[in-house]
Coordinates of C-alpha atoms and ligand atoms in Angstrom, one line a residue:
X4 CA 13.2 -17.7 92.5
X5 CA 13.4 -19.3 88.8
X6 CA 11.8 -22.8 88.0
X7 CA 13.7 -24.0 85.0
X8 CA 11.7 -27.6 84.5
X9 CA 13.0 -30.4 82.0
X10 CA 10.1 -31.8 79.8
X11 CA 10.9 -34.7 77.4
X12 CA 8.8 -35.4 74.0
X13 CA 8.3 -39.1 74.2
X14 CA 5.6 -41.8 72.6
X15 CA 2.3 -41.1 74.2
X16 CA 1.9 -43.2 76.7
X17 CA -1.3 -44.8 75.0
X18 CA 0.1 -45.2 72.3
X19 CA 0.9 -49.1 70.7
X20 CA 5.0 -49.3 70.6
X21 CA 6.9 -51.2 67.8
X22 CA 10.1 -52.0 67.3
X23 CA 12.0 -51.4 64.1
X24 CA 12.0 -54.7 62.2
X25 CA 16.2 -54.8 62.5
X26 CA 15.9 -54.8 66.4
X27 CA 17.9 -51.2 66.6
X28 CA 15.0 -49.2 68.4
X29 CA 11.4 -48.3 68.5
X30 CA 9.7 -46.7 65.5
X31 CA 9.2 -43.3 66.0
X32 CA 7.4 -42.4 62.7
X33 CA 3.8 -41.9 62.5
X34 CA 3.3 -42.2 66.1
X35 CA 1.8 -40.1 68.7
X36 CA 4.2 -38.3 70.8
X37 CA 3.5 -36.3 74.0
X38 CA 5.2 -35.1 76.9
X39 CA 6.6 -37.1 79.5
X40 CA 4.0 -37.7 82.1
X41 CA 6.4 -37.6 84.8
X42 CA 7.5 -34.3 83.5
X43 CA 4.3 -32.8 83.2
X44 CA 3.7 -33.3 87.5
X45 CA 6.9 -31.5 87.3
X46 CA 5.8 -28.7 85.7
X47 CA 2.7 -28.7 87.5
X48 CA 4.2 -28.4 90.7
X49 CA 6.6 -25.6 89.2
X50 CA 3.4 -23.7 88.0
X51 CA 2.0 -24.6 91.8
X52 CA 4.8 -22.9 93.2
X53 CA 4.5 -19.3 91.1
X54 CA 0.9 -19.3 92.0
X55 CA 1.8 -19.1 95.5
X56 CA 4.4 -16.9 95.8
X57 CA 7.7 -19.2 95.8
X58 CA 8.4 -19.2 92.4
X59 CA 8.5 -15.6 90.1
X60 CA 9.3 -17.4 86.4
X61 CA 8.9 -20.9 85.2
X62 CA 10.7 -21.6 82.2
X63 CA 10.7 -25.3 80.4
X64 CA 13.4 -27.1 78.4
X65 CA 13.6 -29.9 76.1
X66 CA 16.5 -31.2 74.2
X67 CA 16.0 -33.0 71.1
X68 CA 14.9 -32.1 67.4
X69 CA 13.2 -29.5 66.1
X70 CA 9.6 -31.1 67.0
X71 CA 10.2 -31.0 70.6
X72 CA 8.7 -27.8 70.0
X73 CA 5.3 -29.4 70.5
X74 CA 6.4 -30.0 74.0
X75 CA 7.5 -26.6 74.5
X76 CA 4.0 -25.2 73.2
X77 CA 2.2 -27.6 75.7
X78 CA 4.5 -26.3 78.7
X79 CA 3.7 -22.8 77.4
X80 CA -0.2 -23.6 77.2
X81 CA 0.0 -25.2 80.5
X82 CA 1.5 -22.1 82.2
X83 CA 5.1 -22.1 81.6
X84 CA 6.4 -18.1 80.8
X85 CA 9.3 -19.2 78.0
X86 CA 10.9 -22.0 77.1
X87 CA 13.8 -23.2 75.4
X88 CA 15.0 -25.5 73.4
X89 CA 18.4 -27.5 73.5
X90 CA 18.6 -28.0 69.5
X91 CA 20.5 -31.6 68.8
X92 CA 19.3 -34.2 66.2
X93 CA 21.9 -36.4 67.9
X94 CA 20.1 -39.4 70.5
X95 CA 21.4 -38.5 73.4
X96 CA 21.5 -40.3 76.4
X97 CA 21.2 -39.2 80.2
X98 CA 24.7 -37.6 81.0
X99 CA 24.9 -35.9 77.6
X100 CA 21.2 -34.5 78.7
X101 CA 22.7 -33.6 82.1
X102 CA 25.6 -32.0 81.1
X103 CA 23.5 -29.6 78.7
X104 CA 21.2 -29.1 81.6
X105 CA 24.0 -28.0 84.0
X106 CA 25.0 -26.1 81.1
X107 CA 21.9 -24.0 81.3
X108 CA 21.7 -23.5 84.8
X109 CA 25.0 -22.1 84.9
X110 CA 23.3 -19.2 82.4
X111 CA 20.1 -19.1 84.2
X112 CA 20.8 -19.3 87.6
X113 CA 17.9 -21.1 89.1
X114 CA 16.7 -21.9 92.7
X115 CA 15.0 -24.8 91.8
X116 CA 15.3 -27.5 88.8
X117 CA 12.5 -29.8 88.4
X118 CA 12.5 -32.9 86.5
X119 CA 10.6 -36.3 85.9
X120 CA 11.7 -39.0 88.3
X121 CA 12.0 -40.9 84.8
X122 CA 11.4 -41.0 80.9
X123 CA 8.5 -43.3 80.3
X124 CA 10.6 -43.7 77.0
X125 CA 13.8 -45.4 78.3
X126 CA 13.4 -45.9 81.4
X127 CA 16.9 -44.7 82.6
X128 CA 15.5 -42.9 85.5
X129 CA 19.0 -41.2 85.8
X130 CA 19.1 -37.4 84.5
X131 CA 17.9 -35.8 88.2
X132 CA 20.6 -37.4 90.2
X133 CA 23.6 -36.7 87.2
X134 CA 22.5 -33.3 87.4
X135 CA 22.5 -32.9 90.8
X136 CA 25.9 -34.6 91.4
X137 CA 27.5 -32.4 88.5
X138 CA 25.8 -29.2 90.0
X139 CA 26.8 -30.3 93.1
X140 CA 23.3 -29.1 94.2
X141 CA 21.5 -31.0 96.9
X142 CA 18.6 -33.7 95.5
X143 CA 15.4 -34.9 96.0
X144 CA 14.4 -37.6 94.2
X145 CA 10.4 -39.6 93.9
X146 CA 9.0 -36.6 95.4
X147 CA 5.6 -36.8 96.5
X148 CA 5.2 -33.8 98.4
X149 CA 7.2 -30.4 98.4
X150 CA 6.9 -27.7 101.7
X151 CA 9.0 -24.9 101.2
X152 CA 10.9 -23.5 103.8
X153 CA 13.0 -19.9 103.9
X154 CA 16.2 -21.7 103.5
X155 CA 15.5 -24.8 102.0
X156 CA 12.2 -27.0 100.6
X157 CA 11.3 -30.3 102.1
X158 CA 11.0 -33.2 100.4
X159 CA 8.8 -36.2 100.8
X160 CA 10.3 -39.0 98.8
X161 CA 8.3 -42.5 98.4
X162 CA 10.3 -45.0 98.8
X163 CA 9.9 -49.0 99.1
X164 CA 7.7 -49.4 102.1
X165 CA 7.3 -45.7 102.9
X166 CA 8.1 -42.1 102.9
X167 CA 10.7 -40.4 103.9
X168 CA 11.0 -36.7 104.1
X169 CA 14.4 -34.9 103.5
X170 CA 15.4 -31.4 104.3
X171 CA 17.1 -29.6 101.0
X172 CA 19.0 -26.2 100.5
X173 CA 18.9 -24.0 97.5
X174 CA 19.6 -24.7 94.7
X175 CA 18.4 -27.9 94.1
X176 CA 17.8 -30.4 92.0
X177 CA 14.0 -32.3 92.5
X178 CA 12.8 -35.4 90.3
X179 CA 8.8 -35.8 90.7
X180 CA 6.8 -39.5 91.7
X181 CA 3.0 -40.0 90.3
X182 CA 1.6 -39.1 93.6
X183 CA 3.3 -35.0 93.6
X184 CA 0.1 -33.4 92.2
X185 CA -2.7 -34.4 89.1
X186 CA -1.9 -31.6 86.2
X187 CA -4.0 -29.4 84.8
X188 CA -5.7 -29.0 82.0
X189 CA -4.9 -26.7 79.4
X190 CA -7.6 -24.7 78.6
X191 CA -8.5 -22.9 75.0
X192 CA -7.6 -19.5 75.9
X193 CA -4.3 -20.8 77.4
X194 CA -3.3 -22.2 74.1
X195 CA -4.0 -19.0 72.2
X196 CA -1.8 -17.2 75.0
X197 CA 1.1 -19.5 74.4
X198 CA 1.1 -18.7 70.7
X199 CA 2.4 -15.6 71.5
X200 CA 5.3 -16.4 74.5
X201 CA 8.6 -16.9 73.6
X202 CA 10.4 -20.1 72.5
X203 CA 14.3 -19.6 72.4
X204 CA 16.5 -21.9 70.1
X205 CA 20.0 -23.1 71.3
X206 CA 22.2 -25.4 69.3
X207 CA 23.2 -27.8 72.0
X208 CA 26.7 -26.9 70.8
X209 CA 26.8 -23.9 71.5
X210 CA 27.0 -25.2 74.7
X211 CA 30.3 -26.4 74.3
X212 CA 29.7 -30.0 76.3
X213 CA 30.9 -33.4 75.3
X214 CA 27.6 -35.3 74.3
X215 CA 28.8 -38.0 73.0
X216 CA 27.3 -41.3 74.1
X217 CA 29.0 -43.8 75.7
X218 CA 26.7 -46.9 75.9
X219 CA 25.1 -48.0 72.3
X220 CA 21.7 -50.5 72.2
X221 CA 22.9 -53.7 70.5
X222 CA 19.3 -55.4 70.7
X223 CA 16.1 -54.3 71.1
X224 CA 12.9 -56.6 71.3
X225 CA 9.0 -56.8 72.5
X226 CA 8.3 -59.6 75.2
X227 CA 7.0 -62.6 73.9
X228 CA 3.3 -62.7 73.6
X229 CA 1.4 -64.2 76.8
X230 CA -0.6 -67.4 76.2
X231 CA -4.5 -67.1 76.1
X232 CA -5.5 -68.5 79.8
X233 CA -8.4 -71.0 80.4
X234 CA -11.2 -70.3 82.5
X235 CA -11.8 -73.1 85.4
X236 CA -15.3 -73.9 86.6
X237 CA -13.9 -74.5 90.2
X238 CA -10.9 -74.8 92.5
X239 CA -10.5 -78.3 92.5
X240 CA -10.4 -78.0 88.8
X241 CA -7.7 -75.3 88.9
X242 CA -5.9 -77.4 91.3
X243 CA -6.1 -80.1 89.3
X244 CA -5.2 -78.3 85.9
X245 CA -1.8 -76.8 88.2
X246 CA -0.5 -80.2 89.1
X247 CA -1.1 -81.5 85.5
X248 CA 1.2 -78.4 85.0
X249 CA 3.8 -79.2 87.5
X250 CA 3.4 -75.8 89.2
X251 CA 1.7 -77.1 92.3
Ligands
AMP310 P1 15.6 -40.3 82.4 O1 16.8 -40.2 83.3 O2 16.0 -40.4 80.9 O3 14.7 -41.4 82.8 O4 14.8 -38.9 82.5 C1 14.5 -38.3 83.7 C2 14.0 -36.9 83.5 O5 15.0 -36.1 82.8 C3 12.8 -36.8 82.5 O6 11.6 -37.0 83.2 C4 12.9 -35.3 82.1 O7 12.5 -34.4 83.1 C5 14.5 -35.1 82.0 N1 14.9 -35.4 80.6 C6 15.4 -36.5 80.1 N2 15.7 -36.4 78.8 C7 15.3 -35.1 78.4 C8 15.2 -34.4 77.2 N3 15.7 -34.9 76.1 N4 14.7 -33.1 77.3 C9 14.3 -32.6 78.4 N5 14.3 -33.3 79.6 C10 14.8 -34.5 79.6

């Protein structure tokens, strides 16, 4: 079975985020980027899979410019065997990203497509579940656990206030949670190794799909800052100070 797995450059999760001074996005220039965390599990799990005999190729994708290649090179270092990259300078939102994505697996025929349960960048948490519904594959979404199965893999999903554990056929589509696995680390050697595996370039229109967005951010801005507190010697003073406040 082939693992294609979706891994998104983003802003390293560490790293400070600030909005352009017109309120149109977040500054992307001079920043740290990294791969998706969520994605990352996803790929883990994939490379999980191939050591144990499920899988027989992993191969990663990104869509985005031509720096996504860093990502690529980080999937390939972590295990991946090729990757590609969906070429678009464009900022493309999730059903654009899906479409591409079903796309591709209409060329490359997987079992199994694995993706982050959400971009740490936007938020949308929405790709897996367009996918799916566009592949008309089955999904499994916030998985924490995968068993697979000769005709199918089954899912543990968290969701609010517990688990629940869904039965899938083949092909699927399967969006990873936190808890699926803790990835590895990529070693020296690894790195050297992926220097040498293949990246393939495709011009997202060469895909012939309509990515044209459809929603458009009008405004975007950073919380306001929190008040400093003030520390309390006692409870009765804290009661006191919360009634001066009118919370209490
Ligand atoms: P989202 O729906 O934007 O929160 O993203 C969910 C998941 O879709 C991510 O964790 C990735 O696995 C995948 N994805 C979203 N955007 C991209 C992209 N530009 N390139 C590759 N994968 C992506």
């Amino acid at each position: 079975m082939k693992i294609i797995v979706a891994v998104k450059r983003v802003i390293d999760y560490k790293a400070i985020i600030r909005v352009k001074p017109d309120g149109s996005g977040v500054e992307t220039s001079n920043v740290k980027m990294s791969m998706n965390p969520f994605d990352e599990i996803a790929l883990e799990e994939a490379l999980r899979c191939k050591e144990k005999g499920i899988a027989t190729e992993v191969i990663a994708v990104s869509i985005g410019n031509e720096q996504s290649q860093d990502v690529l090179r980080t999937a390939l270092a972590m295990g991946a065997d090729s990757a590609i990259l969906i070429k678009s300078d464009e900022a493309l939102q999730p059903l654009g990203i899906a479409k591409l994505l079903r796309a591709l697996a209409e060329q490359e025929k997987p079992g199994l497509i694995l993706l982050g349960k959400q971009a740490i960048d936007t938020d949308d948490n929405q790709t897996g579940q367009m996918l799916a519904a566009l592949l008309k594959w089955a999904q499994g979404t916030f998985a924490s656990q995968l068993n697979f199965h000769d005709q199918g893999v089954s899912v543990t999903r968290e969701i609010d206030g517990g688990l629940e554990t869904l039965f899938l056929t083949l092909p699927a589509v399967i969006t990873s949670d936190l808890r699926l696995n803790e990835p590895r680390y990529i070693t020296l050697p690894n790195i050297m190794k992926a220097k040498s595996k293949p990246i393939t370039i495709t011009p997202a229109e060469s895909l012939q799909v309509d990515i044209k967005p459809t929603t458009q951010i009008l405004q975007l801005e950073l919380p306001p800052k929190r008040r400093a507190g003030q520390r309390v010697e006692n409870a009765t003073q804290l009661v006191h100070l919360l009634q001066e406040a009118q919370v209490i």
